[in-house]
GROMACS .gro file of C-alpha atoms in nm:
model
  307
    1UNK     CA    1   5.803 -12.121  -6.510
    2UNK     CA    2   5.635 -11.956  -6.775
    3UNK     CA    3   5.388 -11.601  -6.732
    4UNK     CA    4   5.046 -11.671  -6.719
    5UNK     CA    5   4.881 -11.270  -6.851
    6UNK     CA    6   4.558 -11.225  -6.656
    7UNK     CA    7   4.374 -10.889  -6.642
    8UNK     CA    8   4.210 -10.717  -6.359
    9UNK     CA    9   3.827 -10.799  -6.262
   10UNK     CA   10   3.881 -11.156  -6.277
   11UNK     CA   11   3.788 -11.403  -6.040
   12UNK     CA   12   4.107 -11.689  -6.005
   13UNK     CA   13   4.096 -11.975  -5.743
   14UNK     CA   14   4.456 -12.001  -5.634
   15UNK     CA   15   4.550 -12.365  -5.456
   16UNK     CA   16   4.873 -12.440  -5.229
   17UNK     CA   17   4.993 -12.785  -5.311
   18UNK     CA   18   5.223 -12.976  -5.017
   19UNK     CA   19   5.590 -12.951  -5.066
   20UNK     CA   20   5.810 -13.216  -4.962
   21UNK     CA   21   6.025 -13.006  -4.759
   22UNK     CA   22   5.741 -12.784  -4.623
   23UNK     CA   23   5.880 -12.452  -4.730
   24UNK     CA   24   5.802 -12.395  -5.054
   25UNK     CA   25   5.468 -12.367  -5.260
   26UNK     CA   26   5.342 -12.260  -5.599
   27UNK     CA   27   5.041 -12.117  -5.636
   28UNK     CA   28   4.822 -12.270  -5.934
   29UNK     CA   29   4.512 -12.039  -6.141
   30UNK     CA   30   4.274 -12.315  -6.244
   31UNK     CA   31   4.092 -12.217  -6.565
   32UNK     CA   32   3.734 -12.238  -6.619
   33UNK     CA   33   3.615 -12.420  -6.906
   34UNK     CA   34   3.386 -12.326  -7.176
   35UNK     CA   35   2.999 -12.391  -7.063
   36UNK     CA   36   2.872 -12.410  -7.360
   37UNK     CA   37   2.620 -12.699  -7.449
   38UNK     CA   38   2.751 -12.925  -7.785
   39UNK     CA   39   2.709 -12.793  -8.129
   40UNK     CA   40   2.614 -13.092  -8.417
   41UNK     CA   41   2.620 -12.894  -8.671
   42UNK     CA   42   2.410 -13.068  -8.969
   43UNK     CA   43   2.646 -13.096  -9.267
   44UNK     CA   44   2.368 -13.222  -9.511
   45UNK     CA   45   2.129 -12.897  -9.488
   46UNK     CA   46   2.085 -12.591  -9.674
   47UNK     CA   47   2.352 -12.293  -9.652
   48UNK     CA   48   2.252 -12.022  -9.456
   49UNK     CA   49   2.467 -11.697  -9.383
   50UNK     CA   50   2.445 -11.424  -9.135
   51UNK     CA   51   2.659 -11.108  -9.225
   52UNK     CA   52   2.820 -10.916  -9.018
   53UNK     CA   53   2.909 -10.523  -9.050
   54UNK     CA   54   3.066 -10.264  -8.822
   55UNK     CA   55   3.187  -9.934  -8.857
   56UNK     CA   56   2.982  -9.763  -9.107
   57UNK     CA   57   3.049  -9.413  -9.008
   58UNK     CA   58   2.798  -9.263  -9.218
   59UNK     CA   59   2.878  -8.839  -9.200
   60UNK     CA   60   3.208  -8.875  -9.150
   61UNK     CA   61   3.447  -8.666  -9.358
   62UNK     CA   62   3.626  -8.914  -9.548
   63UNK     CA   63   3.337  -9.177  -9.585
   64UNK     CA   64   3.232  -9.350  -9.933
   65UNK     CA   65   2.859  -9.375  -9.926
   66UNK     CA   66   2.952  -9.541 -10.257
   67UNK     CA   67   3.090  -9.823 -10.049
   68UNK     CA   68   2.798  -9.922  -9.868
   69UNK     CA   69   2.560  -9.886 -10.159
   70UNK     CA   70   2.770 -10.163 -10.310
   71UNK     CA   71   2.718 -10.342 -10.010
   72UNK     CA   72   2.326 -10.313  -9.959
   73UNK     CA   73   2.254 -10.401 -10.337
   74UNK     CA   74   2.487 -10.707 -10.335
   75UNK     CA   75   2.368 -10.874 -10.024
   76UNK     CA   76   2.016 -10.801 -10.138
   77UNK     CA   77   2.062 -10.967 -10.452
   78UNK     CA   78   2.106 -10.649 -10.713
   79UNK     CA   79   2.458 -10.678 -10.761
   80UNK     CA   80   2.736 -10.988 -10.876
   81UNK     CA   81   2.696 -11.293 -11.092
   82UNK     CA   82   2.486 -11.571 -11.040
   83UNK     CA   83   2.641 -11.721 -10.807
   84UNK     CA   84   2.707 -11.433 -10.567
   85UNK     CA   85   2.303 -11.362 -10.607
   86UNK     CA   86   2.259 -11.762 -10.509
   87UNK     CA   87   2.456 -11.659 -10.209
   88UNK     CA   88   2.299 -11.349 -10.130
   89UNK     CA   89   1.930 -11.553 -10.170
   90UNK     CA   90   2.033 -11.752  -9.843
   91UNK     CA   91   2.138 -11.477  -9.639
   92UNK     CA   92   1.890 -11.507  -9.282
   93UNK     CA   93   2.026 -11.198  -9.083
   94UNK     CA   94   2.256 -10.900  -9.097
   95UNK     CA   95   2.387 -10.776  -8.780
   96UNK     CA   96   2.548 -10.435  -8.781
   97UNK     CA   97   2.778 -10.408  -8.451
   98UNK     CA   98   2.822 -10.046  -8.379
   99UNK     CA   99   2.964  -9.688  -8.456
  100UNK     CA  100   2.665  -9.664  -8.762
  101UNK     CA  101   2.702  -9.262  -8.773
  102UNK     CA  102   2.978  -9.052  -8.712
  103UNK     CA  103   2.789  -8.705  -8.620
  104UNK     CA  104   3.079  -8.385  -8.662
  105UNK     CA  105   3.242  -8.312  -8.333
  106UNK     CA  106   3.233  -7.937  -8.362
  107UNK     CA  107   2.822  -7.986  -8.358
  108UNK     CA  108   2.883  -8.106  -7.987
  109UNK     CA  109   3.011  -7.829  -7.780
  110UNK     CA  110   2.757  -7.796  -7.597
  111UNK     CA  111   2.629  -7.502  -7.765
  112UNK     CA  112   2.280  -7.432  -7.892
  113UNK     CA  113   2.220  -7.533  -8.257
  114UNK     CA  114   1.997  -7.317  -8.529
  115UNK     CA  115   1.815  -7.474  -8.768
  116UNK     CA  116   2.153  -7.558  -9.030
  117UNK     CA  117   2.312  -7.732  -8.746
  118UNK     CA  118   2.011  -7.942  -8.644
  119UNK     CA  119   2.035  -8.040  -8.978
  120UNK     CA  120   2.412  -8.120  -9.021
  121UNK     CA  121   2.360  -8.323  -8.729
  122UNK     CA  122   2.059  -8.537  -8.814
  123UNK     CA  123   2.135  -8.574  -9.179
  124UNK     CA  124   2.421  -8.911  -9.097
  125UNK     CA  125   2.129  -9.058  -8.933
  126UNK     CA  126   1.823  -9.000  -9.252
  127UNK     CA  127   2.103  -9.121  -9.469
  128UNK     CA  128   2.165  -9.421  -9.293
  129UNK     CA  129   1.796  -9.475  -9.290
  130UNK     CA  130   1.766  -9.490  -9.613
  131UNK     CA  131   1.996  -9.735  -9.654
  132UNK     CA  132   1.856  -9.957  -9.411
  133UNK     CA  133   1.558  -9.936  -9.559
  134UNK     CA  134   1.704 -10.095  -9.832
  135UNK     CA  135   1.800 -10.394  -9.592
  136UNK     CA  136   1.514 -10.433  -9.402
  137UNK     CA  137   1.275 -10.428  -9.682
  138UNK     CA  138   1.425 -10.763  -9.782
  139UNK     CA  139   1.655 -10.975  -9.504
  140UNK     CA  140   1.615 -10.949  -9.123
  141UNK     CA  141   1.828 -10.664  -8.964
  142UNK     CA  142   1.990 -10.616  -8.627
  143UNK     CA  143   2.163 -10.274  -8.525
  144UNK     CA  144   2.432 -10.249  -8.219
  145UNK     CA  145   2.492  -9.895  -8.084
  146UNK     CA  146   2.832  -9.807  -8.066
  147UNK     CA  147   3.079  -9.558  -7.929
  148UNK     CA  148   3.008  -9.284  -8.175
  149UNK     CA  149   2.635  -9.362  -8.185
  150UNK     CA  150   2.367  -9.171  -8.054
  151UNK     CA  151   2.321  -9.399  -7.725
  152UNK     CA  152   2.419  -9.391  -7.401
  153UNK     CA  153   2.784  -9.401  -7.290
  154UNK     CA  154   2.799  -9.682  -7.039
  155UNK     CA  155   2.794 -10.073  -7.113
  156UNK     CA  156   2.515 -10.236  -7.194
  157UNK     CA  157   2.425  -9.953  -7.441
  158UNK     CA  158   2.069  -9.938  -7.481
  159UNK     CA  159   1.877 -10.007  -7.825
  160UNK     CA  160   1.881  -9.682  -8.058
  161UNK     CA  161   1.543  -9.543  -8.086
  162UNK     CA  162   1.344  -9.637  -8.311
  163UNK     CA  163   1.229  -9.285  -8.408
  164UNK     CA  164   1.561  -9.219  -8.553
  165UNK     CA  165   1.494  -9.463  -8.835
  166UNK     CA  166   1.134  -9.383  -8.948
  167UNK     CA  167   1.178  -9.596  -9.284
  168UNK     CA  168   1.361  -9.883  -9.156
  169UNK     CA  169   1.178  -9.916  -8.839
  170UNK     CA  170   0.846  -9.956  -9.028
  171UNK     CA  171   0.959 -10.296  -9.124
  172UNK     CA  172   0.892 -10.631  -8.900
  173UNK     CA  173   1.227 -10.730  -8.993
  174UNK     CA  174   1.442 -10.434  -8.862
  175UNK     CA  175   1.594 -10.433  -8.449
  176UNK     CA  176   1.750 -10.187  -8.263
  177UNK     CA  177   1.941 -10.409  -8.040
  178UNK     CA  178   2.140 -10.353  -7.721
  179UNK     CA  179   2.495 -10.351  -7.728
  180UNK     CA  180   2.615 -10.645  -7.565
  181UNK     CA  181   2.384 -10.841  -7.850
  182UNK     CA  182   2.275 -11.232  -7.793
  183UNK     CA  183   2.050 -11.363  -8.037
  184UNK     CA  184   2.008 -11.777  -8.153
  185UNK     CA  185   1.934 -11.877  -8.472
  186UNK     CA  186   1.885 -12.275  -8.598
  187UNK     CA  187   1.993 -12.335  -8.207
  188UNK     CA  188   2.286 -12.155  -8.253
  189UNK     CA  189   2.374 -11.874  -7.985
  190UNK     CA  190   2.575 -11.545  -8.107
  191UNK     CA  191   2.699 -11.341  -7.892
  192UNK     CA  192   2.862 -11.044  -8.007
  193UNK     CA  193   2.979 -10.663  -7.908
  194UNK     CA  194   3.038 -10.352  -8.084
  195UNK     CA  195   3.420 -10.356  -7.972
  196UNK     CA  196   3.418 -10.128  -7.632
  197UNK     CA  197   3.544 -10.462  -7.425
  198UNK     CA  198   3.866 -10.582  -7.609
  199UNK     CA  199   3.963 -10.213  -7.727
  200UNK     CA  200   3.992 -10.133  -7.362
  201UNK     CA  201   4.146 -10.453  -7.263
  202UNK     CA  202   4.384 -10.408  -7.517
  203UNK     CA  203   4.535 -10.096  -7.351
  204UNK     CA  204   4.580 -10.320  -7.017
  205UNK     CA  205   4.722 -10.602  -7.140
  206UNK     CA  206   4.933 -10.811  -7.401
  207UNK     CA  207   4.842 -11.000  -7.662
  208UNK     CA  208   4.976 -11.137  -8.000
  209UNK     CA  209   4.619 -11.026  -8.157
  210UNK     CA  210   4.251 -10.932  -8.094
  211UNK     CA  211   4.117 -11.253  -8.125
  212UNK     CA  212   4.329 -11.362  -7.868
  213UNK     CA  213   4.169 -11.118  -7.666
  214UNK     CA  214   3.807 -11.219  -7.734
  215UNK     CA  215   3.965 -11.614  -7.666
  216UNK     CA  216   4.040 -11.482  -7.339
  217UNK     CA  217   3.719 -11.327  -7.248
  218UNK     CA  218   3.562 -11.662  -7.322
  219UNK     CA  219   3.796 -11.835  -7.107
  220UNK     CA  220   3.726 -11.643  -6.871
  221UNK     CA  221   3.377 -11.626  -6.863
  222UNK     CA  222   3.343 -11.223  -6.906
  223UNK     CA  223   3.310 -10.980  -7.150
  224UNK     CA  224   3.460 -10.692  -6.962
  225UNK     CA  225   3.692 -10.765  -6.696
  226UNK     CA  226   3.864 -10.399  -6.714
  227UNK     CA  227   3.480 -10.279  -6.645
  228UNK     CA  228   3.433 -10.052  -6.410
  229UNK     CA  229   3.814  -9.908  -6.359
  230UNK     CA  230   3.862  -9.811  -6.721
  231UNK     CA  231   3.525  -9.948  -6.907
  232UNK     CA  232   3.236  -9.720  -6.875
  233UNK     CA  233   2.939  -9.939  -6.726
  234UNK     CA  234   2.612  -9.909  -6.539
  235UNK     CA  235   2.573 -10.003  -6.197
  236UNK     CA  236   2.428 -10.347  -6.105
  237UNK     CA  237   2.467 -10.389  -5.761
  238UNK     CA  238   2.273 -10.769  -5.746
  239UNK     CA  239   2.400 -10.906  -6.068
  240UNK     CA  240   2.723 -10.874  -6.353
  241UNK     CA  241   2.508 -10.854  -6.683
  242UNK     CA  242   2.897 -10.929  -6.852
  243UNK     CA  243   2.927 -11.263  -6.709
  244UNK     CA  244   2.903 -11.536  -6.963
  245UNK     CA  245   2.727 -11.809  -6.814
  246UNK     CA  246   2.657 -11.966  -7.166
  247UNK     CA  247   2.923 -11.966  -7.380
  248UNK     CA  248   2.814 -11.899  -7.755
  249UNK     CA  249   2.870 -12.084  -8.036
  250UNK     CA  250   2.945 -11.790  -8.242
  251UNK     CA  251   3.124 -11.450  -8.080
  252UNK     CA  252   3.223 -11.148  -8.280
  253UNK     CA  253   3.315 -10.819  -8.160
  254UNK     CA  254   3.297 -10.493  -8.393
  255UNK     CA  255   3.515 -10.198  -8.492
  256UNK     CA  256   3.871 -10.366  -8.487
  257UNK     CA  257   4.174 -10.249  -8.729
  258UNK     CA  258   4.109 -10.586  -8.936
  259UNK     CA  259   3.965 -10.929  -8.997
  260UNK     CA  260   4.028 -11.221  -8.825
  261UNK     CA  261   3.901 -11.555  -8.746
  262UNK     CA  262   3.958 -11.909  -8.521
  263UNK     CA  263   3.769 -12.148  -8.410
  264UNK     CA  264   3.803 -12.277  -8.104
  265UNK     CA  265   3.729 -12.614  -7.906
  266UNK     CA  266   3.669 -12.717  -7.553
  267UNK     CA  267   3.672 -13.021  -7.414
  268UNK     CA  268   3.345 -13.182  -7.461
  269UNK     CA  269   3.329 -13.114  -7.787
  270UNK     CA  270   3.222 -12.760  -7.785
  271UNK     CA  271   3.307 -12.542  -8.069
  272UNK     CA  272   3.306 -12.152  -8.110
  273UNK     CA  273   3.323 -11.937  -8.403
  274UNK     CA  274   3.549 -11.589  -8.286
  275UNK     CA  275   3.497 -11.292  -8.552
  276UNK     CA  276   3.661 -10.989  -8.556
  277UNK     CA  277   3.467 -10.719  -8.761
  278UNK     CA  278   3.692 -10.435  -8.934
  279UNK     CA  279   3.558 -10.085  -8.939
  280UNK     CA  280   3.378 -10.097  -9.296
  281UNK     CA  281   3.454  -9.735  -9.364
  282UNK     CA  282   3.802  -9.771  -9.321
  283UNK     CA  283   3.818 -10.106  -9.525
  284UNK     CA  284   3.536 -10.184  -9.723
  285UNK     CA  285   3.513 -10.560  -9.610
  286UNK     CA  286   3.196 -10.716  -9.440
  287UNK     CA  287   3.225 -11.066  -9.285
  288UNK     CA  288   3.012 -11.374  -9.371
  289UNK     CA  289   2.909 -11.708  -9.201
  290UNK     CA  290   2.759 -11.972  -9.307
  291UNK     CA  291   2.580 -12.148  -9.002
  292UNK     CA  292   2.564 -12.475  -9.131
  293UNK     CA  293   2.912 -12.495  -9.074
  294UNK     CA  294   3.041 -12.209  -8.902
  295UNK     CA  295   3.280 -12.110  -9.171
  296UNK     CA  296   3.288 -11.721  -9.248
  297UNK     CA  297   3.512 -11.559  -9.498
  298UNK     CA  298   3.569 -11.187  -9.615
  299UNK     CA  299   3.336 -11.000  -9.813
  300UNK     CA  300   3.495 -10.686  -9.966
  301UNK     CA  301   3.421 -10.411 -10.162
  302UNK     CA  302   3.697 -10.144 -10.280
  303UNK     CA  303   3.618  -9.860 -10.480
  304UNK     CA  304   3.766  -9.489 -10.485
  305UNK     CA  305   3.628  -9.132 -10.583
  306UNK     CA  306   3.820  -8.923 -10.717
  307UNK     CA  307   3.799  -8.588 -10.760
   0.00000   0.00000   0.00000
């Protein structure tokens, strides 16, 4: 008999069937599908691409702003051949999912700060403004808190305020977003996290990869089963703001070691895009998908200072 992995939090139905002799039963886990309505995705239409980022860890030590430059002028058309600029003139949303700043731990002991450390710690957050700015001015933006942001601990992490991005925040096109994120665009529903969920049910279960982790969350109709033993979450005594009760045609989940991709079908058709973001700092790669057909590939840009 083979070993069916669950994880705790879950909600099984578990079913006796007769045996002939009376004696002996097996107990049976019967899977939920995916409720998600049918995707007809229109082949003939324009391109359109929504980027994904995650892990920009502006302040941090070892960071390349040079990196993300490269990133803000190519995906607002400044940077690559014509082509790539063709590309970047079709691009309807950027979602950032999490762990934007990366403030210096020895600013948080607790301790009060003079006027140099209130500046060490807000600078990550003007410089990350400014590039922002950049975005905004030109393509629809959406920003996740993450772990290392300056939000609240627990799941859902509220939106980051708005007065920490006094450039980027003066456009229409700029959201701070909560962290679970849904959002639809062209009737397609994304669904997305900054990476809290499948870190922690990595470290309380087995799997060949993350995205089979984010494969079982759908199956199972919840972002964070591990929440509230392990996962930090707020208390919602009438309702489980995790539960998926529409499945999403496109799920990603930010701040993982690399990039990966599958998608996935259910029985009636149903198909679902599954993104795993890298950490940009770490990697330099950004993910793109094209909505008209739900194919993403990497976008990524390597450079090195040396000094």
């Amino acid at each position: 008999m083979g070993l069916l992995c669950l994880s705790m939090g879950l909600q099984c139905s578990f079913g006796h069937p007769p045996s002939l002799n009376g004696l002996e039963s097996h107990a049976l886990v019967f899977n939920v599908s995916l409720q998600a309505r049918p995707l007809l995705l229109d082949l003939t239409g324009e391109d359109k691409y929504v980027v994904f980022i995650s892990g920009l860890s502006v302040g941090r030590s070892s960071s390349n702003p040079l990196q993300f430059q490269l990133f803000v002028d190519h995906i607002t058309g400044y940077l690559g051949n014509e082509k790539e600029k063709n590309v970047a003139a079709q691009i309807v949303q950027v979602v950032i999912a999490g762990n934007s700043v990366e403030v210096p731990r020895v600013l948080l002991n607790g301790q009060i700060l003079g006027s140099k450390g209130q500046s060490r710690l807000f600078e990550p957050i003007k410089e990350l403004d400014i590039l922002l700015t950049q975005i905004a001015a030109s393509i629809p933006l959406d920003i996740m808190p993450g772990s290392s942001d300056p939000a609240n601990f627990a799941l859902p992490q509220q939106p980051l305020h708005r007065c920490l991005f006094p450039g980027s925040s003066a456009y229409n096109t700029f959201r701070s977003c909560t962290n679970p994120h849904c959002f639809e665009l062209d009737n397609i529903r994304f669904l997305g996290t900054s990476g809290q969920n499948i870190d922690d049910l990595g470290k309380y279960s087995e799997a060949n990869n993350n995205i089979e982790f984010m494969e079982r969350t759908l199956w199972w109709r919840h972002l964070a089963p591990t929440a509230p033993d392990t996962l930090g979450v707020l208390p919602f005594p009438d309702s489980d703001p995790f539960y998926v009760e529409t499945c999403p045609h496109v799920y990603f989940v930010g701040n993982q070691d690399k990039y990966e991709s599958r998608l996935i079908k259910g029985s009636e058709g149903q198909m679902v895009r599954l993104i795993c973001i890298p950490r940009f700092a770490e990697t330099g790669v950004a993910v793109v998908l094209n909505i008209r057909n739900l194919e993403c590939h990497m976008l990524s840009f390597a450079s090195q200072i040396h000094l």
